[in-house]
mmCIF file of C-alpha atoms in Angstrom:
data_model
loop_
_atom_site.group_PDB
_atom_site.id
_atom_site.type_symbol
_atom_site.label_atom_id
_atom_site.label_comp_id
_atom_site.label_asym_id
_atom_site.label_seq_id
_atom_site.Cartn_x
_atom_site.Cartn_y
_atom_site.Cartn_z
ATOM 1 C CA UNK A 273 -64.638 -171.961 68.037
ATOM 2 C CA UNK A 274 -66.016 -172.148 64.479
ATOM 3 C CA UNK A 275 -69.358 -170.568 63.722
ATOM 4 C CA UNK A 276 -72.366 -172.845 63.265
ATOM 5 C CA UNK A 277 -72.694 -173.914 59.658
ATOM 6 C CA UNK A 278 -76.122 -172.742 58.454
ATOM 7 C CA UNK A 279 -77.624 -173.754 55.126
ATOM 8 C CA UNK A 280 -79.978 -171.029 53.956
ATOM 9 C CA UNK A 281 -82.384 -171.331 51.021
ATOM 10 C CA UNK A 282 -79.747 -169.544 48.950
ATOM 11 C CA UNK A 283 -77.207 -172.204 49.944
ATOM 12 C CA UNK A 284 -79.561 -174.983 48.870
ATOM 13 C CA UNK A 285 -80.273 -173.194 45.602
ATOM 14 C CA UNK A 286 -76.550 -172.935 44.891
ATOM 15 C CA UNK A 287 -76.091 -176.625 45.729
ATOM 16 C CA UNK A 288 -78.832 -177.595 43.263
ATOM 17 C CA UNK A 289 -77.599 -175.236 40.553
ATOM 18 C CA UNK A 290 -74.182 -176.874 40.708
ATOM 19 C CA UNK A 291 -75.953 -180.248 40.509
ATOM 20 C CA UNK A 292 -77.821 -179.109 37.403
ATOM 21 C CA UNK A 293 -74.551 -178.028 35.806
ATOM 22 C CA UNK A 294 -72.789 -181.276 36.758
ATOM 23 C CA UNK A 295 -75.612 -183.359 35.266
ATOM 24 C CA UNK A 296 -75.357 -181.492 31.949
ATOM 25 C CA UNK A 297 -71.585 -181.785 31.901
ATOM 26 C CA UNK A 298 -71.329 -185.422 32.962
ATOM 27 C CA UNK A 299 -73.909 -186.580 30.465
ATOM 28 C CA UNK A 300 -71.437 -186.108 27.607
ATOM 29 C CA UNK A 301 -69.503 -189.265 28.464
ATOM 30 C CA UNK A 302 -72.512 -191.624 28.392
ATOM 31 C CA UNK A 303 -74.009 -190.122 25.209
ATOM 32 C CA UNK A 304 -70.701 -190.137 23.300
ATOM 33 C CA UNK A 305 -70.974 -193.764 22.076
ATOM 34 C CA UNK A 306 -74.468 -193.022 20.742
ATOM 35 C CA UNK A 307 -73.378 -189.848 18.972
ATOM 36 C CA UNK A 308 -70.303 -191.641 17.662
ATOM 37 C CA UNK A 309 -72.381 -194.431 16.129
ATOM 38 C CA UNK A 310 -75.318 -192.386 14.844
ATOM 39 C CA UNK A 311 -73.141 -189.718 13.208
ATOM 40 C CA UNK A 312 -70.330 -192.155 12.249
ATOM 41 C CA UNK A 313 -67.617 -190.218 14.099
ATOM 42 C CA UNK A 314 -64.006 -191.029 14.925
ATOM 43 C CA UNK A 315 -62.665 -190.894 18.483
ATOM 44 C CA UNK A 316 -61.147 -187.494 17.719
ATOM 45 C CA UNK A 317 -64.329 -185.939 16.314
ATOM 46 C CA UNK A 318 -66.353 -187.460 19.161
ATOM 47 C CA UNK A 319 -64.087 -185.711 21.649
ATOM 48 C CA UNK A 320 -64.795 -182.361 19.920
ATOM 49 C CA UNK A 321 -68.146 -182.238 21.755
ATOM 50 C CA UNK A 322 -66.459 -182.173 25.137
ATOM 51 C CA UNK A 323 -63.757 -179.850 23.834
ATOM 52 C CA UNK A 324 -66.357 -177.440 22.429
ATOM 53 C CA UNK A 325 -68.102 -177.380 25.801
ATOM 54 C CA UNK A 326 -64.744 -176.670 27.416
ATOM 55 C CA UNK A 327 -63.990 -173.889 24.938
ATOM 56 C CA UNK A 328 -67.233 -172.289 26.089
ATOM 57 C CA UNK A 329 -66.058 -172.712 29.680
ATOM 58 C CA UNK A 330 -62.822 -170.928 28.856
ATOM 59 C CA UNK A 331 -64.688 -168.031 27.277
ATOM 60 C CA UNK A 332 -67.023 -167.862 30.283
ATOM 61 C CA UNK A 333 -64.008 -167.839 32.602
ATOM 62 C CA UNK A 334 -62.586 -164.846 30.747
ATOM 63 C CA UNK A 335 -65.775 -162.778 30.546
ATOM 64 C CA UNK A 336 -67.905 -164.244 33.335
ATOM 65 C CA UNK A 337 -66.732 -161.807 35.998
ATOM 66 C CA UNK A 338 -67.648 -158.823 33.797
ATOM 67 C CA UNK A 339 -71.046 -160.303 32.909
ATOM 68 C CA UNK A 340 -71.901 -160.991 36.544
ATOM 69 C CA UNK A 341 -70.772 -157.501 37.524
ATOM 70 C CA UNK A 342 -73.152 -156.043 34.936
ATOM 71 C CA UNK A 343 -76.289 -158.154 35.481
ATOM 72 C CA UNK A 344 -75.741 -159.488 39.004
ATOM 73 C CA UNK A 345 -75.395 -163.002 40.361
ATOM 74 C CA UNK A 346 -79.142 -163.742 40.454
ATOM 75 C CA UNK A 347 -79.716 -162.988 36.768
ATOM 76 C CA UNK A 348 -76.450 -164.638 35.751
ATOM 77 C CA UNK A 349 -77.479 -167.846 37.509
ATOM 78 C CA UNK A 350 -80.846 -168.116 35.758
ATOM 79 C CA UNK A 351 -79.491 -167.090 32.366
ATOM 80 C CA UNK A 352 -76.968 -169.896 32.764
ATOM 81 C CA UNK A 353 -79.589 -172.501 33.736
ATOM 82 C CA UNK A 354 -82.099 -171.742 30.981
ATOM 83 C CA UNK A 355 -79.425 -171.042 28.371
ATOM 84 C CA UNK A 356 -77.845 -174.410 29.109
ATOM 85 C CA UNK A 357 -81.125 -176.322 28.870
ATOM 86 C CA UNK A 358 -82.107 -174.650 25.586
ATOM 87 C CA UNK A 359 -78.666 -175.416 24.157
ATOM 88 C CA UNK A 360 -79.174 -179.047 25.195
ATOM 89 C CA UNK A 361 -82.360 -178.983 23.118
ATOM 90 C CA UNK A 362 -80.309 -177.853 20.137
ATOM 91 C CA UNK A 363 -77.870 -180.710 20.742
ATOM 92 C CA UNK A 364 -80.535 -183.417 20.679
ATOM 93 C CA UNK A 365 -82.081 -181.985 17.507
ATOM 94 C CA UNK A 366 -78.767 -181.812 15.627
ATOM 95 C CA UNK A 367 -78.231 -184.312 12.830
ATOM 96 C CA UNK A 368 -74.692 -183.279 11.886
ATOM 97 C CA UNK A 369 -71.528 -182.942 13.981
ATOM 98 C CA UNK A 370 -71.408 -179.220 13.155
ATOM 99 C CA UNK A 371 -74.732 -178.664 14.903
ATOM 100 C CA UNK A 372 -74.076 -180.960 17.861
ATOM 101 C CA UNK A 373 -70.607 -179.536 18.469
ATOM 102 C CA UNK A 374 -71.935 -175.960 18.192
ATOM 103 C CA UNK A 375 -74.658 -176.780 20.723
ATOM 104 C CA UNK A 376 -72.021 -178.198 23.053
ATOM 105 C CA UNK A 377 -70.098 -174.912 22.820
ATOM 106 C CA UNK A 378 -73.214 -172.901 23.714
ATOM 107 C CA UNK A 379 -73.907 -175.160 26.704
ATOM 108 C CA UNK A 380 -70.386 -174.498 27.976
ATOM 109 C CA UNK A 381 -70.406 -170.763 27.251
ATOM 110 C CA UNK A 382 -73.744 -169.911 28.852
ATOM 111 C CA UNK A 383 -73.923 -172.582 31.514
ATOM 112 C CA UNK A 384 -70.441 -172.007 32.859
ATOM 113 C CA UNK A 385 -71.459 -168.669 34.315
ATOM 114 C CA UNK A 386 -72.531 -170.932 37.182
ATOM 115 C CA UNK A 387 -68.888 -171.809 37.850
ATOM 116 C CA UNK A 388 -68.290 -168.153 38.688
ATOM 117 C CA UNK A 389 -71.515 -167.723 40.660
ATOM 118 C CA UNK A 390 -71.446 -170.887 42.794
ATOM 119 C CA UNK A 391 -68.063 -170.675 44.597
ATOM 120 C CA UNK A 392 -68.192 -166.896 45.006
ATOM 121 C CA UNK A 393 -71.658 -166.994 46.616
ATOM 122 C CA UNK A 394 -70.646 -169.842 48.951
ATOM 123 C CA UNK A 395 -67.388 -168.100 49.878
ATOM 124 C CA UNK A 396 -69.147 -164.815 50.656
ATOM 125 C CA UNK A 397 -71.937 -166.536 52.582
ATOM 126 C CA UNK A 398 -69.894 -169.073 54.580
ATOM 127 C CA UNK A 399 -66.485 -167.431 54.943
ATOM 128 C CA UNK A 400 -64.054 -169.621 56.869
ATOM 129 C CA UNK A 401 -66.272 -172.651 56.263
ATOM 130 C CA UNK A 402 -66.071 -172.347 52.480
ATOM 131 C CA UNK A 403 -64.284 -175.706 52.175
ATOM 132 C CA UNK A 404 -67.202 -177.448 53.890
ATOM 133 C CA UNK A 405 -69.751 -175.600 51.747
ATOM 134 C CA UNK A 406 -67.925 -176.387 48.514
ATOM 135 C CA UNK A 407 -67.508 -180.023 49.519
ATOM 136 C CA UNK A 408 -71.204 -180.336 50.329
ATOM 137 C CA UNK A 409 -72.122 -178.597 47.070
ATOM 138 C CA UNK A 410 -70.056 -181.134 45.188
ATOM 139 C CA UNK A 411 -71.656 -184.023 47.088
ATOM 140 C CA UNK A 412 -75.043 -182.819 45.848
ATOM 141 C CA UNK A 413 -73.605 -182.288 42.371
ATOM 142 C CA UNK A 414 -72.224 -185.824 42.319
ATOM 143 C CA UNK A 415 -75.541 -187.268 43.498
ATOM 144 C CA UNK A 416 -77.471 -185.486 40.766
ATOM 145 C CA UNK A 417 -74.920 -186.078 38.030
ATOM 146 C CA UNK A 418 -74.768 -189.797 38.837
ATOM 147 C CA UNK A 419 -78.274 -190.008 37.402
ATOM 148 C CA UNK A 420 -76.958 -189.028 33.966
ATOM 149 C CA UNK A 421 -75.362 -192.357 32.907
ATOM 150 C CA UNK A 422 -78.177 -194.361 34.515
ATOM 151 C CA UNK A 423 -80.837 -192.368 32.666
ATOM 152 C CA UNK A 424 -78.964 -192.484 29.360
ATOM 153 C CA UNK A 425 -78.565 -196.256 29.570
ATOM 154 C CA UNK A 426 -82.136 -196.858 30.719
ATOM 155 C CA UNK A 427 -83.746 -194.460 28.235
ATOM 156 C CA UNK A 428 -81.578 -195.724 25.371
ATOM 157 C CA UNK A 429 -83.011 -199.198 25.940
ATOM 158 C CA UNK A 430 -86.572 -197.836 26.008
ATOM 159 C CA UNK A 431 -88.813 -196.355 23.329
ATOM 160 C CA UNK A 432 -88.040 -192.836 24.597
ATOM 161 C CA UNK A 433 -84.395 -192.892 23.463
ATOM 162 C CA UNK A 434 -81.217 -191.460 25.013
ATOM 163 C CA UNK A 435 -82.044 -187.897 23.926
ATOM 164 C CA UNK A 436 -84.781 -187.728 26.573
ATOM 165 C CA UNK A 437 -82.086 -187.589 29.253
ATOM 166 C CA UNK A 438 -81.051 -184.179 27.881
ATOM 167 C CA UNK A 439 -84.618 -183.005 27.337
ATOM 168 C CA UNK A 440 -85.245 -183.419 31.083
ATOM 169 C CA UNK A 441 -82.937 -180.459 31.774
ATOM 170 C CA UNK A 442 -85.594 -177.985 30.634
ATOM 171 C CA UNK A 443 -88.126 -179.421 33.070
ATOM 172 C CA UNK A 444 -85.528 -179.268 35.834
ATOM 173 C CA UNK A 445 -84.781 -175.611 35.055
ATOM 174 C CA UNK A 446 -88.462 -174.682 35.320
ATOM 175 C CA UNK A 447 -88.905 -176.555 38.603
ATOM 176 C CA UNK A 448 -85.875 -174.862 40.157
ATOM 177 C CA UNK A 449 -87.050 -171.425 39.064
ATOM 178 C CA UNK A 450 -90.500 -171.918 40.577
ATOM 179 C CA UNK A 451 -89.260 -173.542 43.789
ATOM 180 C CA UNK A 452 -86.725 -170.805 44.591
ATOM 181 C CA UNK A 453 -88.609 -167.752 43.394
ATOM 182 C CA UNK A 454 -87.512 -164.693 45.357
ATOM 183 C CA UNK A 455 -84.309 -166.173 46.789
ATOM 184 C CA UNK A 456 -81.468 -163.654 46.742
ATOM 185 C CA UNK A 457 -77.797 -164.547 46.325
ATOM 186 C CA UNK A 458 -75.049 -163.099 48.528
ATOM 187 C CA UNK A 459 -73.002 -160.488 46.707
ATOM 188 C CA UNK A 460 -70.003 -158.369 47.638
ATOM 189 C CA UNK A 461 -70.037 -154.682 46.889
ATOM 190 C CA UNK A 462 -69.576 -153.838 43.206
ATOM 191 C CA UNK A 463 -67.108 -151.062 44.031
ATOM 192 C CA UNK A 464 -64.933 -153.598 45.792
ATOM 193 C CA UNK A 465 -64.933 -155.840 42.712
ATOM 194 C CA UNK A 466 -64.077 -152.947 40.429
ATOM 195 C CA UNK A 467 -61.093 -151.938 42.548
ATOM 196 C CA UNK A 468 -59.758 -155.450 43.057
ATOM 197 C CA UNK A 469 -60.240 -156.519 39.439
ATOM 198 C CA UNK A 470 -57.251 -154.310 38.608
ATOM 199 C CA UNK A 471 -54.961 -156.241 40.951
ATOM 200 C CA UNK A 472 -52.818 -159.096 39.683
ATOM 201 C CA UNK A 473 -53.541 -162.541 41.036
ATOM 202 C CA UNK A 474 -50.728 -163.815 43.300
ATOM 203 C CA UNK A 475 -48.288 -166.543 42.306
ATOM 204 C CA UNK A 476 -49.838 -168.916 44.841
ATOM 205 C CA UNK A 477 -53.123 -168.654 42.957
ATOM 206 C CA UNK A 478 -51.542 -169.944 39.757
ATOM 207 C CA UNK A 479 -49.712 -172.772 41.551
ATOM 208 C CA UNK A 480 -53.015 -174.111 42.854
ATOM 209 C CA UNK A 481 -54.675 -173.263 39.544
ATOM 210 C CA UNK A 482 -52.268 -175.645 37.783
ATOM 211 C CA UNK A 483 -53.003 -178.451 40.258
ATOM 212 C CA UNK A 484 -56.718 -177.759 39.826
ATOM 213 C CA UNK A 485 -56.392 -178.077 36.051
ATOM 214 C CA UNK A 486 -54.640 -181.455 36.353
ATOM 215 C CA UNK A 487 -57.198 -182.701 38.889
ATOM 216 C CA UNK A 488 -60.127 -181.749 36.679
ATOM 217 C CA UNK A 489 -58.357 -183.414 33.737
ATOM 218 C CA UNK A 490 -58.318 -186.727 35.597
ATOM 219 C CA UNK A 491 -61.989 -186.459 36.534
ATOM 220 C CA UNK A 492 -63.289 -185.714 33.062
ATOM 221 C CA UNK A 493 -61.029 -188.006 31.102
ATOM 222 C CA UNK A 494 -62.467 -190.789 33.251
ATOM 223 C CA UNK A 495 -66.057 -189.610 32.835
ATOM 224 C CA UNK A 496 -65.774 -188.956 29.108
ATOM 225 C CA UNK A 497 -63.951 -192.097 27.961
ATOM 226 C CA UNK A 498 -64.721 -194.829 30.500
ATOM 227 C CA UNK A 499 -67.948 -195.943 28.764
ATOM 228 C CA UNK A 500 -66.060 -196.425 25.514
ATOM 229 C CA UNK A 501 -63.193 -198.115 27.398
ATOM 230 C CA UNK A 502 -65.517 -200.675 28.975
ATOM 231 C CA UNK A 503 -67.121 -201.426 25.625
ATOM 232 C CA UNK A 504 -63.884 -201.583 23.603
ATOM 233 C CA UNK A 505 -61.421 -203.167 26.039
ATOM 234 C CA UNK A 506 -63.592 -205.166 28.449
ATOM 235 C CA UNK A 507 -66.305 -206.172 25.977
ATOM 236 C CA UNK A 508 -69.352 -204.782 27.782
ATOM 237 C CA UNK A 509 -72.583 -204.038 25.832
ATOM 238 C CA UNK A 510 -72.987 -200.358 24.954
ATOM 239 C CA UNK A 511 -75.919 -199.670 27.310
ATOM 240 C CA UNK A 512 -74.193 -201.464 30.216
ATOM 241 C CA UNK A 513 -70.955 -199.583 29.514
ATOM 242 C CA UNK A 514 -72.820 -196.254 29.647
ATOM 243 C CA UNK A 515 -74.354 -197.174 32.996
ATOM 244 C CA UNK A 516 -70.981 -198.301 34.372
ATOM 245 C CA UNK A 517 -69.858 -194.658 34.403
ATOM 246 C CA UNK A 518 -72.174 -194.225 37.397
ATOM 247 C CA UNK A 519 -69.695 -196.269 39.451
ATOM 248 C CA UNK A 520 -67.100 -193.534 39.069
ATOM 249 C CA UNK A 521 -69.687 -190.930 39.993
ATOM 250 C CA UNK A 522 -70.855 -193.083 42.909
ATOM 251 C CA UNK A 523 -67.296 -193.225 44.201
ATOM 252 C CA UNK A 524 -67.168 -189.451 43.934
ATOM 253 C CA UNK A 525 -70.345 -189.096 45.965
ATOM 254 C CA UNK A 526 -68.840 -191.103 48.813
ATOM 255 C CA UNK A 527 -65.484 -189.316 48.519
ATOM 256 C CA UNK A 528 -66.998 -185.849 48.585
ATOM 257 C CA UNK A 529 -69.223 -186.707 51.519
ATOM 258 C CA UNK A 530 -66.179 -187.921 53.434
ATOM 259 C CA UNK A 531 -64.221 -184.812 52.435
ATOM 260 C CA UNK A 532 -67.005 -182.536 53.712
ATOM 261 C CA UNK A 533 -66.594 -184.182 57.120
ATOM 262 C CA UNK A 534 -62.817 -184.621 57.148
ATOM 263 C CA UNK A 535 -62.092 -180.923 56.486
ATOM 264 C CA UNK A 536 -63.219 -180.248 60.056
ATOM 265 C CA UNK A 537 -60.529 -182.579 61.449
ATOM 266 C CA UNK A 538 -57.622 -182.563 58.984
ATOM 267 C CA UNK A 539 -55.897 -179.992 56.803
ATOM 268 C CA UNK A 540 -56.960 -179.590 53.185
ATOM 269 C CA UNK A 541 -53.430 -180.510 52.110
ATOM 270 C CA UNK A 542 -53.478 -183.814 54.039
ATOM 271 C CA UNK A 543 -56.841 -184.814 52.580
ATOM 272 C CA UNK A 544 -55.698 -184.005 49.063
ATOM 273 C CA UNK A 545 -52.478 -186.009 49.408
ATOM 274 C CA UNK A 546 -54.329 -189.143 50.530
ATOM 275 C CA UNK A 547 -56.961 -188.602 47.831
ATOM 276 C CA UNK A 548 -54.374 -188.593 45.041
ATOM 277 C CA UNK A 549 -52.855 -191.839 46.343
ATOM 278 C CA UNK A 550 -56.270 -193.539 46.505
ATOM 279 C CA UNK A 551 -57.076 -192.365 42.967
ATOM 280 C CA UNK A 552 -53.764 -193.746 41.683
ATOM 281 C CA UNK A 553 -54.363 -197.184 43.251
ATOM 282 C CA UNK A 554 -57.892 -197.292 41.836
ATOM 283 C CA UNK A 555 -56.766 -196.264 38.377
ATOM 284 C CA UNK A 556 -54.038 -198.916 38.247
ATOM 285 C CA UNK A 557 -56.653 -201.541 39.145
ATOM 286 C CA UNK A 558 -58.988 -200.213 36.431
ATOM 287 C CA UNK A 559 -56.263 -199.891 33.787
ATOM 288 C CA UNK A 560 -54.805 -203.367 34.288
ATOM 289 C CA UNK A 561 -58.167 -205.158 34.601
ATOM 290 C CA UNK A 562 -59.002 -208.014 32.232
ATOM 291 C CA UNK A 563 -62.499 -208.640 33.594
ATOM 292 C CA UNK A 564 -65.391 -206.124 33.765
ATOM 293 C CA UNK A 565 -65.941 -206.635 37.512
ATOM 294 C CA UNK A 566 -62.340 -205.751 38.378
ATOM 295 C CA UNK A 567 -62.487 -202.772 36.052
ATOM 296 C CA UNK A 568 -65.678 -201.543 37.702
ATOM 297 C CA UNK A 569 -64.152 -201.847 41.186
ATOM 298 C CA UNK A 570 -61.121 -199.883 40.007
ATOM 299 C CA UNK A 571 -63.348 -197.239 38.433
ATOM 300 C CA UNK A 572 -65.305 -196.755 41.665
ATOM 301 C CA UNK A 573 -62.084 -196.500 43.692
ATOM 302 C CA UNK A 574 -60.681 -193.967 41.216
ATOM 303 C CA UNK A 575 -63.829 -191.897 41.702
ATOM 304 C CA UNK A 576 -63.433 -192.132 45.480
ATOM 305 C CA UNK A 577 -59.908 -190.712 45.286
ATOM 306 C CA UNK A 578 -60.645 -188.131 42.617
ATOM 307 C CA UNK A 579 -63.670 -186.775 44.492
ATOM 308 C CA UNK A 580 -61.904 -184.272 46.744
ATOM 309 C CA UNK A 581 -59.558 -182.839 44.120
ATOM 310 C CA UNK A 582 -61.882 -180.275 42.571
ATOM 311 C CA UNK A 583 -63.615 -178.807 45.660
ATOM 312 C CA UNK A 584 -60.523 -178.712 47.875
ATOM 313 C CA UNK A 585 -58.097 -177.448 45.226
ATOM 314 C CA UNK A 586 -60.709 -174.825 44.336
ATOM 315 C CA UNK A 587 -60.893 -173.844 48.011
ATOM 316 C CA UNK A 588 -57.113 -173.370 48.158
ATOM 317 C CA UNK A 589 -57.140 -171.406 44.903
ATOM 318 C CA UNK A 590 -59.882 -168.979 45.949
ATOM 319 C CA UNK A 591 -58.354 -168.543 49.426
ATOM 320 C CA UNK A 592 -55.284 -166.910 47.863
ATOM 321 C CA UNK A 593 -57.421 -163.922 46.836
ATOM 322 C CA UNK A 594 -59.511 -163.021 49.928
ATOM 323 C CA UNK A 595 -62.225 -160.435 49.374
ATOM 324 C CA UNK A 596 -62.311 -160.879 45.606
ATOM 325 C CA UNK A 597 -64.100 -164.197 45.281
ATOM 326 C CA UNK A 598 -65.920 -163.310 42.056
ATOM 327 C CA UNK A 599 -62.750 -162.715 40.056
ATOM 328 C CA UNK A 600 -60.927 -165.651 41.651
ATOM 329 C CA UNK A 601 -63.858 -167.947 40.880
ATOM 330 C CA UNK A 602 -64.049 -166.811 37.271
ATOM 331 C CA UNK A 603 -60.321 -167.352 36.707
ATOM 332 C CA UNK A 604 -60.420 -170.680 38.550
ATOM 333 C CA UNK A 605 -63.125 -171.863 36.163
ATOM 334 C CA UNK A 606 -60.562 -171.405 33.396
ATOM 335 C CA UNK A 607 -58.662 -174.354 34.873
ATOM 336 C CA UNK A 608 -61.695 -176.560 34.326
ATOM 337 C CA UNK A 609 -62.184 -175.199 30.836
ATOM 338 C CA UNK A 610 -58.575 -175.717 29.791
ATOM 339 C CA UNK A 611 -58.546 -179.214 31.284
ATOM 340 C CA UNK A 612 -61.750 -180.344 29.609
ATOM 341 C CA UNK A 613 -60.793 -178.707 26.309
ATOM 342 C CA UNK A 614 -57.321 -180.192 26.048
ATOM 343 C CA UNK A 615 -57.130 -183.514 27.869
ATOM 344 C CA UNK A 616 -60.133 -185.505 26.555
ATOM 345 C CA UNK A 617 -59.188 -184.304 23.072
ATOM 346 C CA UNK A 618 -55.581 -185.370 23.609
ATOM 347 C CA UNK A 619 -56.711 -188.728 24.963
ATOM 348 C CA UNK A 620 -58.977 -189.130 21.914
ATOM 349 C CA UNK A 621 -56.113 -188.388 19.533
ATOM 350 C CA UNK A 622 -53.864 -190.834 21.369
ATOM 351 C CA UNK A 623 -56.639 -193.450 21.277
ATOM 352 C CA UNK A 624 -56.933 -193.085 17.497
ATOM 353 C CA UNK A 625 -53.154 -193.471 17.153
ATOM 354 C CA UNK A 626 -52.267 -195.977 19.887
ATOM 355 C CA UNK A 627 -55.520 -197.534 21.029
ATOM 356 C CA UNK A 628 -57.595 -196.410 23.984
ATOM 357 C CA UNK A 629 -55.900 -198.747 26.484
ATOM 358 C CA UNK A 630 -52.410 -197.359 26.017
ATOM 359 C CA UNK A 631 -53.709 -193.793 25.686
ATOM 360 C CA UNK A 632 -55.331 -194.029 29.117
ATOM 361 C CA UNK A 633 -51.863 -194.013 30.690
ATOM 362 C CA UNK A 634 -52.047 -190.217 30.596
ATOM 363 C CA UNK A 635 -54.266 -190.402 33.717
ATOM 364 C CA UNK A 636 -51.400 -191.778 35.773
ATOM 365 C CA UNK A 637 -49.118 -188.963 34.608
ATOM 366 C CA UNK A 638 -51.728 -186.378 35.636
ATOM 367 C CA UNK A 639 -52.058 -187.862 39.117
ATOM 368 C CA UNK A 640 -48.290 -187.847 39.540
ATOM 369 C CA UNK A 641 -48.258 -184.153 38.519
ATOM 370 C CA UNK A 642 -50.934 -183.241 41.102
ATOM 371 C CA UNK A 643 -49.063 -185.136 43.810
ATOM 372 C CA UNK A 644 -45.795 -183.370 42.925
ATOM 373 C CA UNK A 645 -47.410 -179.927 43.046
ATOM 374 C CA UNK A 646 -49.038 -180.672 46.406
ATOM 375 C CA UNK A 647 -45.749 -181.812 47.902
ATOM 376 C CA UNK A 648 -43.902 -178.845 46.457
ATOM 377 C CA UNK A 649 -46.425 -176.386 47.866
ATOM 378 C CA UNK A 650 -47.061 -178.242 51.130
ATOM 379 C CA UNK A 651 -46.270 -175.320 53.408
ATOM 380 C CA UNK A 652 -48.539 -173.026 51.434
ATOM 381 C CA UNK A 653 -51.370 -175.542 51.495
ATOM 382 C CA UNK A 654 -51.140 -176.158 55.239
ATOM 383 C CA UNK A 655 -51.149 -172.450 56.008
ATOM 384 C CA UNK A 656 -54.238 -171.847 53.820
#
């Protein structure tokens, strides 16, 4: 019989920290049209903001384990939160692409320490129920991050301006710090980390790592470019297009909630296989739409299918390295960094060359790749 799933104050803190990170990350898509217009940027240069953030994620994935080992998970978490919010302040004050892109890099570099802290703490605290914990964490993250496009659209139409949506991150950081003062985060023994950090990660880790990278690519290509797609292809007003991104995030909320329940009845591999198929159907509806309503339905369905990819592929990836969750989490965050660095940039380049509609076909190729990897590693996934 499985142990009772208990959510401690540390668990809730981790859930909210991931939500804070997701809000900061997902806000880039809605603000891109505003940055693009105000700074007179091309699609390619616009995508540099997301790619700079991702480059910071990659760097954090390479050094995050060492940083956390030195200062501990508690300090790493709060350095990430306040460093990210201060970098967001630099972004909204920047008047040139050099400054805004540099601020995006700092947000990714400092903030992405959370991607090493969050899964490792949940894995050490919840053990065999890590999949449920990670799924719930991502439900909370999706709920919080869904506010990003709504706030950007609403504030952009008000006298406060779209930049206020980023300024709110500093207030959120202060509230979290005060509300969870004294909460400690689960941590494995340092000597264990030192010994295991010398071991090579198994081949299974990298198989799931590749699927994770493709899955994250789908998620963030949709988040980053869908506002521009709705405006350019389906003729929606800019503010409405920015708010439409919340439909994708809303679909992800529902999908991750369902995944957090389904993992107790079905295998992770089965859930992932169905999720990829749902995402593919939704994307085809979105991509072939000629009316905004159909496109919005397709976007929401794509979010529903995409929802489980990150938490469940991350669960499979970390499970290949039992007892060394900190290192596995840090290296797994590289998949997100590589995906966000390369794919939105590639889609932006293709959009400049071919138009955004044709360029979006890369999403279908990514979903096919995830499906192929899952089928090829089916036995491994079902035994995880």
